[in-house]
Amino acid sequence: GEFYCSLSKHKTMKALLGLGKYLFALPMAIFGVLHFMNAEGMAGMPPIGGTIAVYLVGVALIAFAVSVFLGKMDKLAAVLLAAMLLLFVVFIHLKPAMAGDMGGLLKDLALAGGALMYAQNLAKDKSVIG
């Protein structure tokens, strides 16, 4: 209660908490670049589209990061990112998870949750979706 409130008012704590959205967006940008660098190797992952789908995901990941850094259309980008990640959970990670490999499913589920929390609590541009 009181201890938390005093910490959240501290300038250093506010600055640290303010880094969160960038620490979430930066890896998305890097994942996006990696999709371009390894599109051929990842082409078998999507259920449809192959290499083109990998490139589209790369664009989407980079677009999310850019929207967060610019604060433009970031709520829409976060909701779309969450939707994409949830599709990955179902169409890419569910089968391996049922065979015991839960890593990808849990990672994308957690990232989708983070994207939705960003959309609800941190997004600056709510012009497209309120």
mmCIF file with all atom_site columns, N, CA and C in Angstrom, residues 9 44 116:
data_model
loop_
_atom_site.group_PDB
_atom_site.id
_atom_site.type_symbol
_atom_site.label_atom_id
_atom_site.label_alt_id
_atom_site.label_comp_id
_atom_site.label_asym_id
_atom_site.label_entity_id
_atom_site.label_seq_id
_atom_site.pdbx_PDB_ins_code
_atom_site.Cartn_x
_atom_site.Cartn_y
_atom_site.Cartn_z
_atom_site.occupancy
_atom_site.B_iso_or_equiv
_atom_site.pdbx_formal_charge
_atom_site.auth_seq_id
_atom_site.auth_comp_id
_atom_site.auth_asym_id
_atom_site.auth_atom_id
_atom_site.pdbx_PDB_model_num
ATOM 1 N N  . LYS A 1 9   ? 5.801  7.324   -6.855  1.00 0.00 ? 9   LYS A N  1
ATOM 2 C CA . LYS A 1 9   ? 5.943  8.773   -6.977  1.00 0.00 ? 9   LYS A CA 1
ATOM 3 C C  . LYS A 1 9   ? 7.401  9.184   -7.162  1.00 0.00 ? 9   LYS A C  1
ATOM 4 N N  . GLY A 1 44  ? 8.206  -22.678 -43.414 1.00 0.00 ? 44  GLY A N  1
ATOM 5 C CA . GLY A 1 44  ? 7.377  -23.840 -43.116 1.00 0.00 ? 44  GLY A CA 1
ATOM 6 C C  . GLY A 1 44  ? 6.488  -23.670 -41.892 1.00 0.00 ? 44  GLY A C  1
ATOM 7 N N  . LEU A 1 116 ? -2.318 -6.489  -25.037 1.00 0.00 ? 116 LEU A N  1
ATOM 8 C CA . LEU A 1 116 ? -3.650 -6.036  -24.625 1.00 0.00 ? 116 LEU A CA 1
ATOM 9 C C  . LEU A 1 116 ? -3.567 -5.094  -23.427 1.00 0.00 ? 116 LEU A C  1
#
